[in-house]
Short mmCIF file of C-alpha atoms and ligand atoms in Angstrom, two decimals:
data_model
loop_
_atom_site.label_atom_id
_atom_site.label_comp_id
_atom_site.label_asym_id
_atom_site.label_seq_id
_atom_site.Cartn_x
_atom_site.Cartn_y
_atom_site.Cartn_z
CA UNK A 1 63.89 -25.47 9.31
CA UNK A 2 60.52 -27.16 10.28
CA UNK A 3 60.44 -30.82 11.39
CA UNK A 4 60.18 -33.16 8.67
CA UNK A 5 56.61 -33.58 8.35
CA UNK A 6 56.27 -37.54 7.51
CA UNK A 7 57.00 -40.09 4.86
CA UNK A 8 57.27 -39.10 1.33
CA UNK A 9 57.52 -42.16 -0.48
CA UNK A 10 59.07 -45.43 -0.54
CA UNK A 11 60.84 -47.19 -3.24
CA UNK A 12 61.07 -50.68 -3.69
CA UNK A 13 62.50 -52.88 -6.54
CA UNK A 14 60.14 -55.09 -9.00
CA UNK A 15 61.07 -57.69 -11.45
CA UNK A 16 57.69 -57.89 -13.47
CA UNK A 17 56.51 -54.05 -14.49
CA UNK A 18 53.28 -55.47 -15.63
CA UNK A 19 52.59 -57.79 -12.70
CA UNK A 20 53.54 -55.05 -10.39
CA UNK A 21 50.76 -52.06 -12.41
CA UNK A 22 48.33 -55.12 -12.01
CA UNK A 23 48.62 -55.70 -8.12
CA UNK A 24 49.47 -52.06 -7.17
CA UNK A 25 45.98 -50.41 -9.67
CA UNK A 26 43.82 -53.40 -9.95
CA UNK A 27 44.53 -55.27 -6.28
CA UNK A 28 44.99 -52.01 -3.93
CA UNK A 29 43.22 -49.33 -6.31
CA UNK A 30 45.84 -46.98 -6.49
CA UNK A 31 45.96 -44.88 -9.08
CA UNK A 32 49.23 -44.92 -11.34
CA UNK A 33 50.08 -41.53 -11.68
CA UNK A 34 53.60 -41.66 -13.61
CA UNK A 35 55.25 -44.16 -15.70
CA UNK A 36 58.65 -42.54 -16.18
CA UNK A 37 62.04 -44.20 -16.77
CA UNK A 38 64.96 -44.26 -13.70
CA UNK A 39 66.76 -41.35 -14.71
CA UNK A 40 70.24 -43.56 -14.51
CA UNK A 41 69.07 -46.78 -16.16
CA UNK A 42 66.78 -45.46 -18.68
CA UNK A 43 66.14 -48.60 -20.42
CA UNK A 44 63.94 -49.20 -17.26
CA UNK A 45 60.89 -47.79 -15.75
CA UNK A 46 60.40 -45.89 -12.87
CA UNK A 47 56.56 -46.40 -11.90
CA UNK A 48 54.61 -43.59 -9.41
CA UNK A 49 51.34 -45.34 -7.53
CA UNK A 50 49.21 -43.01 -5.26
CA UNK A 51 46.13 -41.16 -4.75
CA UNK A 52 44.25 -39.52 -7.62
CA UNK A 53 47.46 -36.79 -7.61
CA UNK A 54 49.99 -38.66 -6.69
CA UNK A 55 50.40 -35.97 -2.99
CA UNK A 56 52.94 -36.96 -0.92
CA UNK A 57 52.82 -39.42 1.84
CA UNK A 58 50.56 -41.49 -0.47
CA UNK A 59 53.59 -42.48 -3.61
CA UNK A 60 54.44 -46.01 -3.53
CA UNK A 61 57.11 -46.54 -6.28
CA UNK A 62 59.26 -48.70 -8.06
CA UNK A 63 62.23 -49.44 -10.20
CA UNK A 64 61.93 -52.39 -12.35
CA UNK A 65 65.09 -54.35 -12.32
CA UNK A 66 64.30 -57.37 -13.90
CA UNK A 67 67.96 -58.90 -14.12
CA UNK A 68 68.88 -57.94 -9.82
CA UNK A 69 68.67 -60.95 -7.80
CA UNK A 70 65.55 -61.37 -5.16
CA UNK A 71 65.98 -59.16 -2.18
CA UNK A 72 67.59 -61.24 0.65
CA UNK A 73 65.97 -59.89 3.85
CA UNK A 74 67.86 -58.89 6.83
CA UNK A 75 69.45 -56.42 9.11
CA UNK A 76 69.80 -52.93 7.35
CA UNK A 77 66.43 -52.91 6.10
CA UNK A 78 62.96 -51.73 5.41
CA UNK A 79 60.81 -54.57 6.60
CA UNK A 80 57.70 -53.27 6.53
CA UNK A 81 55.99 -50.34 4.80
CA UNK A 82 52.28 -49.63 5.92
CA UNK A 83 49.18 -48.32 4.14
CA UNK A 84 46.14 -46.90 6.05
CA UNK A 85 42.53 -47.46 6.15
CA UNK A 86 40.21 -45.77 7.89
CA UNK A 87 38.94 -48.41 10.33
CA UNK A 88 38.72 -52.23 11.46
CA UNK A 89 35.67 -52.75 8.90
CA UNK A 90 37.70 -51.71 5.94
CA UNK A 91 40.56 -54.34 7.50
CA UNK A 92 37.65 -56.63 6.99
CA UNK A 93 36.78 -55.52 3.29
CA UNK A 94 40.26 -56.06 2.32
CA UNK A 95 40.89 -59.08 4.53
CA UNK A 96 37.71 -60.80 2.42
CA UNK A 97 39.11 -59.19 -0.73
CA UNK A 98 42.65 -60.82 -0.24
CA UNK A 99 41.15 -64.07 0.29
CA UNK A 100 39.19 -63.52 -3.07
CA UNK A 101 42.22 -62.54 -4.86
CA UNK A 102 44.71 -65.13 -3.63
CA UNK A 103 46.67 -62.52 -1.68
CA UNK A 104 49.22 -64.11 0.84
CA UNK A 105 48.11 -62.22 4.05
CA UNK A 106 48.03 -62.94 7.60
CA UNK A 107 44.65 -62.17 9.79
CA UNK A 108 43.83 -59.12 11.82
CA UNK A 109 46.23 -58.37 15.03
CA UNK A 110 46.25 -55.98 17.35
CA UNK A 111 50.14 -54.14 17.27
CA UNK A 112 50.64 -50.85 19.62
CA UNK A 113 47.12 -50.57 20.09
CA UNK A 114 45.91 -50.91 16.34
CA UNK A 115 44.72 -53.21 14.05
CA UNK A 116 47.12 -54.42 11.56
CA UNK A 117 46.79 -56.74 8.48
CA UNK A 118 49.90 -58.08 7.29
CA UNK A 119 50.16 -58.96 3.59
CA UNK A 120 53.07 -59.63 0.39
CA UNK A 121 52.48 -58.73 -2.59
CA UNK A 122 53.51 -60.98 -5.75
CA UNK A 123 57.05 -60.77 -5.30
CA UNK A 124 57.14 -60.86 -1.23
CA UNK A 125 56.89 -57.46 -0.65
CA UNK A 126 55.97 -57.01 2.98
CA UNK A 127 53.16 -54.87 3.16
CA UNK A 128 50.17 -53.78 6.13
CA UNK A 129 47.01 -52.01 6.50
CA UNK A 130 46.75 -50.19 9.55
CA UNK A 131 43.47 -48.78 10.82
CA UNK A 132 42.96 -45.36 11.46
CA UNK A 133 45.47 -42.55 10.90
CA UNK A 134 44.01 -39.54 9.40
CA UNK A 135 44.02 -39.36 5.86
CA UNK A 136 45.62 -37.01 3.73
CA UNK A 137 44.47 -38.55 0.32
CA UNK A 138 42.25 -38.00 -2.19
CA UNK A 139 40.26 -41.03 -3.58
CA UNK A 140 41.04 -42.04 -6.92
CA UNK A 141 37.10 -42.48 -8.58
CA UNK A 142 37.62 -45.01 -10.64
CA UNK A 143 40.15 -47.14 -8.46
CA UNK A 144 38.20 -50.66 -8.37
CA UNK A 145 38.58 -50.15 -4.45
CA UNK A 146 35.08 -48.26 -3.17
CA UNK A 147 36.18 -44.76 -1.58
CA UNK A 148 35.92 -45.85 2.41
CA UNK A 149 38.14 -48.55 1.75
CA UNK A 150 40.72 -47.11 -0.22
CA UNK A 151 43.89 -46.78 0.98
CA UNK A 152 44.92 -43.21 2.52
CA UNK A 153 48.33 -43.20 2.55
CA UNK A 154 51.48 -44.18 4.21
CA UNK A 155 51.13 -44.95 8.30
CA UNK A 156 54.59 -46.43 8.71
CA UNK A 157 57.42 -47.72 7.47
CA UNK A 158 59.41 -50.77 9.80
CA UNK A 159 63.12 -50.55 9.81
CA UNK A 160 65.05 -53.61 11.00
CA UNK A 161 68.82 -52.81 12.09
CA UNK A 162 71.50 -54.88 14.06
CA UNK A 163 71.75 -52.13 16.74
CA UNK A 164 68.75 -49.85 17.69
CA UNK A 165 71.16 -47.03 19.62
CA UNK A 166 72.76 -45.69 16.58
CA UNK A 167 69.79 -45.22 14.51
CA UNK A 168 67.65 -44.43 17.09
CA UNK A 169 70.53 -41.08 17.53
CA UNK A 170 70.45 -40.65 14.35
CA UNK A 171 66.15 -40.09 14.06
CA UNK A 172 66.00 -38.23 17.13
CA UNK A 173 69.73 -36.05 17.60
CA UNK A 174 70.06 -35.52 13.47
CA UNK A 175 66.69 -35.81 11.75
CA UNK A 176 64.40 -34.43 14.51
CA UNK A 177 62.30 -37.39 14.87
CA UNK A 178 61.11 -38.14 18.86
CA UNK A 179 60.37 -41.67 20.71
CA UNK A 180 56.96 -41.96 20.95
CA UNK A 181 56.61 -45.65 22.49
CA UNK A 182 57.19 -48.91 21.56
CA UNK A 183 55.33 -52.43 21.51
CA UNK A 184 56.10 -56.25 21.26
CA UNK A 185 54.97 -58.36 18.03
CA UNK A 186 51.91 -60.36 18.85
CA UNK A 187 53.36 -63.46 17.36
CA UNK A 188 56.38 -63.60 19.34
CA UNK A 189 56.72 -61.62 22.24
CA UNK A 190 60.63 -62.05 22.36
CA UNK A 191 60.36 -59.38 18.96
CA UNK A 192 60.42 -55.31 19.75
CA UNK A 193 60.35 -52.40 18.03
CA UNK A 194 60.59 -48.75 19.21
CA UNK A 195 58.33 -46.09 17.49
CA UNK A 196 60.04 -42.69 16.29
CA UNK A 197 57.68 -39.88 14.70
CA UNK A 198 58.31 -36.13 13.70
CA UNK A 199 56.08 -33.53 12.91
CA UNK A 200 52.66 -33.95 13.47
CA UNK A 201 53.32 -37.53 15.00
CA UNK A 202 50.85 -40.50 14.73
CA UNK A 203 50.60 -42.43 11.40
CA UNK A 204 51.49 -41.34 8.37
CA UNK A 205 54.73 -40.06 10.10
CA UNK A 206 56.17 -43.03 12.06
CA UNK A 207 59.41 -44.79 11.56
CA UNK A 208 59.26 -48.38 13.75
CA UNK A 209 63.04 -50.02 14.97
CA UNK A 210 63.76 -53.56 15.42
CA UNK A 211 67.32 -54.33 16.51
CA UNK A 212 67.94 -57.96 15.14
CA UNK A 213 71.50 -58.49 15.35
CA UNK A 214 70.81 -62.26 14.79
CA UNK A 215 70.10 -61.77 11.18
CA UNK A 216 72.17 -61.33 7.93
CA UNK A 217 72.54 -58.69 6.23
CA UNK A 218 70.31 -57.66 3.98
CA UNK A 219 70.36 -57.28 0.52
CA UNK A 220 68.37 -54.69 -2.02
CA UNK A 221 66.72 -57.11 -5.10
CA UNK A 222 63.21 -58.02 -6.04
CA UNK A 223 60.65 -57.84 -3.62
CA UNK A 224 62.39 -55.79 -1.13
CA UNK A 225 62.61 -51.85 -0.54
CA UNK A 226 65.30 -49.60 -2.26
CA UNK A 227 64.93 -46.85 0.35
CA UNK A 228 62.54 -44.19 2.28
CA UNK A 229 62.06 -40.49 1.47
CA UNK A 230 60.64 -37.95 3.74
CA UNK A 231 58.85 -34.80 3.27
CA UNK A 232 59.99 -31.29 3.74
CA UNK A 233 57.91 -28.25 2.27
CA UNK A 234 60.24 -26.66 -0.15
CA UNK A 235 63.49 -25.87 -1.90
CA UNK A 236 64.56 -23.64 1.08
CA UNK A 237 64.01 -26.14 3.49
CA UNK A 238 65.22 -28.55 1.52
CA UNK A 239 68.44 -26.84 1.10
CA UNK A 240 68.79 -26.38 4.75
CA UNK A 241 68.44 -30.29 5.48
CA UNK A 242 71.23 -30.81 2.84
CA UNK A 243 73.77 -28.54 4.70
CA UNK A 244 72.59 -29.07 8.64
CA UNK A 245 73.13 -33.34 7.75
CA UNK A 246 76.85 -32.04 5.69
CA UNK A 247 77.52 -30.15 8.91
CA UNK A 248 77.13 -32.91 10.94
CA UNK A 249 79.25 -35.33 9.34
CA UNK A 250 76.45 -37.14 7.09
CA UNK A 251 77.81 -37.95 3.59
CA UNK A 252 74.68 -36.76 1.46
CA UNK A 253 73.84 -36.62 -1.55
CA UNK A 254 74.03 -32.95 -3.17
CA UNK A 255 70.13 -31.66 -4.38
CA UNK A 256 69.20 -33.75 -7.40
CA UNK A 257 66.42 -32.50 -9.13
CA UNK A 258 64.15 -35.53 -9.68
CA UNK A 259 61.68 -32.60 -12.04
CA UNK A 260 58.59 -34.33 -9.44
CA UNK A 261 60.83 -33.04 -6.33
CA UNK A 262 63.88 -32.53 -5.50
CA UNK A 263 65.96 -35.11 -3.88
CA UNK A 264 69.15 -35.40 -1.18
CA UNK A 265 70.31 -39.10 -0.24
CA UNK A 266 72.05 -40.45 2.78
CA UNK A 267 72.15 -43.90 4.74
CA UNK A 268 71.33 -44.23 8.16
CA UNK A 269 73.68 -46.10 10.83
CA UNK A 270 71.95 -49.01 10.34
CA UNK A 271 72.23 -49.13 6.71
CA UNK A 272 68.87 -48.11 5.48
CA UNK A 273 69.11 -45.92 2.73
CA UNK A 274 67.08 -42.16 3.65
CA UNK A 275 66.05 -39.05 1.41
CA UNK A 276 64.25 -36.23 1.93
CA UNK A 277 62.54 -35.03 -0.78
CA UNK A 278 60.40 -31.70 -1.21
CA UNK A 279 56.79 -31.75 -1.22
CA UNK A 280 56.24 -30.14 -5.16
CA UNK A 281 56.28 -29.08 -7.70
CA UNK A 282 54.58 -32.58 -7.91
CA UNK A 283 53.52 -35.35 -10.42
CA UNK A 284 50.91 -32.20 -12.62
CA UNK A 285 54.73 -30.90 -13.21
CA UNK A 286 53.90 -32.00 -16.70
CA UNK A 287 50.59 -34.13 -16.95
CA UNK A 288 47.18 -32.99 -16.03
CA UNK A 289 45.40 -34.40 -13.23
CA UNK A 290 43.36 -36.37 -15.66
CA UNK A 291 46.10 -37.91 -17.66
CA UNK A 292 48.48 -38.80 -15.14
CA UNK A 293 50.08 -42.01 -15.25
CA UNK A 294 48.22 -42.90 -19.02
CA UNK A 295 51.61 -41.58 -21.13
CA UNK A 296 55.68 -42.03 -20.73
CA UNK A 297 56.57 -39.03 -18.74
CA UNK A 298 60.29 -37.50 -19.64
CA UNK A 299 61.90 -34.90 -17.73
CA UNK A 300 63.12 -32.36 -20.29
CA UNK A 301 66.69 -33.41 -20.20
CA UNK A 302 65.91 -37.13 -21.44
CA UNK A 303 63.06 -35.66 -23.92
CA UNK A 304 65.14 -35.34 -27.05
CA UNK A 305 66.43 -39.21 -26.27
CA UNK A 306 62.84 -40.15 -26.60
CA UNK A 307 62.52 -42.59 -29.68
CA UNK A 308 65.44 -44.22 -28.43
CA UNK A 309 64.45 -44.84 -24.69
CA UNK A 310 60.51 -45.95 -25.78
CA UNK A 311 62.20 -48.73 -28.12
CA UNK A 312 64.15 -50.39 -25.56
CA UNK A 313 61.07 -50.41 -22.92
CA UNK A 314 58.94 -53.52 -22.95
CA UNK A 315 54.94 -52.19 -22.98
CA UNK A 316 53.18 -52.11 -19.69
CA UNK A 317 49.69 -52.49 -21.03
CA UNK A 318 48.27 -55.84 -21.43
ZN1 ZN B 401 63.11 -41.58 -3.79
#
């Protein structure tokens, strides 16, 4: 099987739905391209943000859990999840644009030789734009967020851990991944992480280490990331990852069919949960381009419990 080819999606965990459509379509101009349910906890929604298809690489998503406690942040977790730009003047749009909007966000800095902004969204979220990176996207026309400033995808996603050797293994003997350099934190020198990246390298494929065995633990709640999915072409592939990480003593997940992709879980050594997840058939499974996102999206098996599920879901429009 091929190398995995970069970052699928992320997940992360919101308390406020609406709040959350708001910042993610109106703030960042993403497009919302499926408001499903979680396929275990129907009675809450399972939101899709992306480019104008949703492609992979681009999918931001979230449960909403409004009754979990706030995310406690720590070792064992995904501490920083990246967005591109295209360049150091659309760091500038959006740095002017936070400011405008109240967004909690830190100035430009230079980090392994790029400009980064860091930012939160409502809930804490920790969030960057990262100039440059090419840009597998396609631009959402009527996002609020002009084309050359819209945001092309993932670049990276920041995993802290209490010891770097074991996960480190784990990206570059299990999953394929390769060191590709690492770089200190601007802010405090003291603070390093190590850069891993498979495929076609560079952004969009990157997964950055910090070993921090000073902190706690971490804890999955509101505000903080539920886990990291990574792309591999198809079912065949797909199948292949399941039964080379099985063969090597990984305790994954069998092939769930999330009807957008399929789906295999695992946790790395450092606690992080990881899934690799198949490139289609894709969010136009069962919407057309130009409805994505506007309906509640069922896969078949939950269709017939429609009535039921749509009752106990509060509405996301305002
Ligand atoms: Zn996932």
């Amino acid at each position: 099987m091929d190398e995995l080819l970069g970052i699928h999606h992320v997940t992360a965990v919101t308390g406020q739905a609406r709040e959350n459509v708001d910042f993610y379509t109106e703030t960042l101009g993403l497009r919302l391209v499926k408001k499903t349910v979680n396929q275990d906890v129907t009675s809450t929604y399972h939101l899709f943000y992306g480019d104008e298809v949703g492609h992979p690489g681009t999918e931001m998503t979230f449960f909403d859990w409004p009754d979990v406690p706030h995310h406690i942040a720590g070792k064992g977790d995904v501490t920083a999840i990246s967005f591109m730009v295209p360049d150091r003047a659309a760091l500038v749009w959006w740095t002017d644009r936070f400011a405008r909007e109240g967004v909690r966000a830190g100035a430009i800095e230079e980090r392994y030789e790029r400009a980064v902004v860091p930012f939160l969204d409502p809930e804490g979220q920790r969030l960057e734009l990262v100039a440059g990176g090419p840009s597998h996207a396609t631009p959402w026309k009527e996002s609020p967020v002009p084309e050359e400033f819209q945001l092309g995808g993932f670049g990276a996603v920041t995993l802290t851990v209490d010891t770097l050797m074991p996960t480190a293994k784990f990206l570059t003997d299990i999953l394929g991944f390769r060191q590709s350099g690492e770089y200190k934190f601007p802010d405090n020198p003291s603070r390093k992480a190590v850069v891993f990246s498979s495929g076609p390298g560079g952004l969009g494929t990157e997964v950055h280490v910090e070993e921090r065995p000073d902190l706690p633990a971490s804890q999955v709640g509101i505000g903080g990331v539920h886990h990291v999915a990574f792309r591999t072409p198809d079912d065949v592939q797909h199948r292949q990852w399941q039964q080379f990480l099985m063969q090597h003593g990984v305790a994954v997940t069998p092939v769930i069919d999330r009807y957008y992709f399929r789906s295999i879980y695992f946790r790395e050594p450092g606690g992080v949960l990881f899934e690799i997840a198949t490139d289609g058939p894709g969010f136009t499974a069962d919407e057309d381009v130009s409805q994505l996102g506007q309906h509640l999206s069922l896969p078949p098996f939950l269709e017939p419990r429609r009535e039921e599920i749509e009752k106990q879901l509060q509405p996301l429009e305002v």
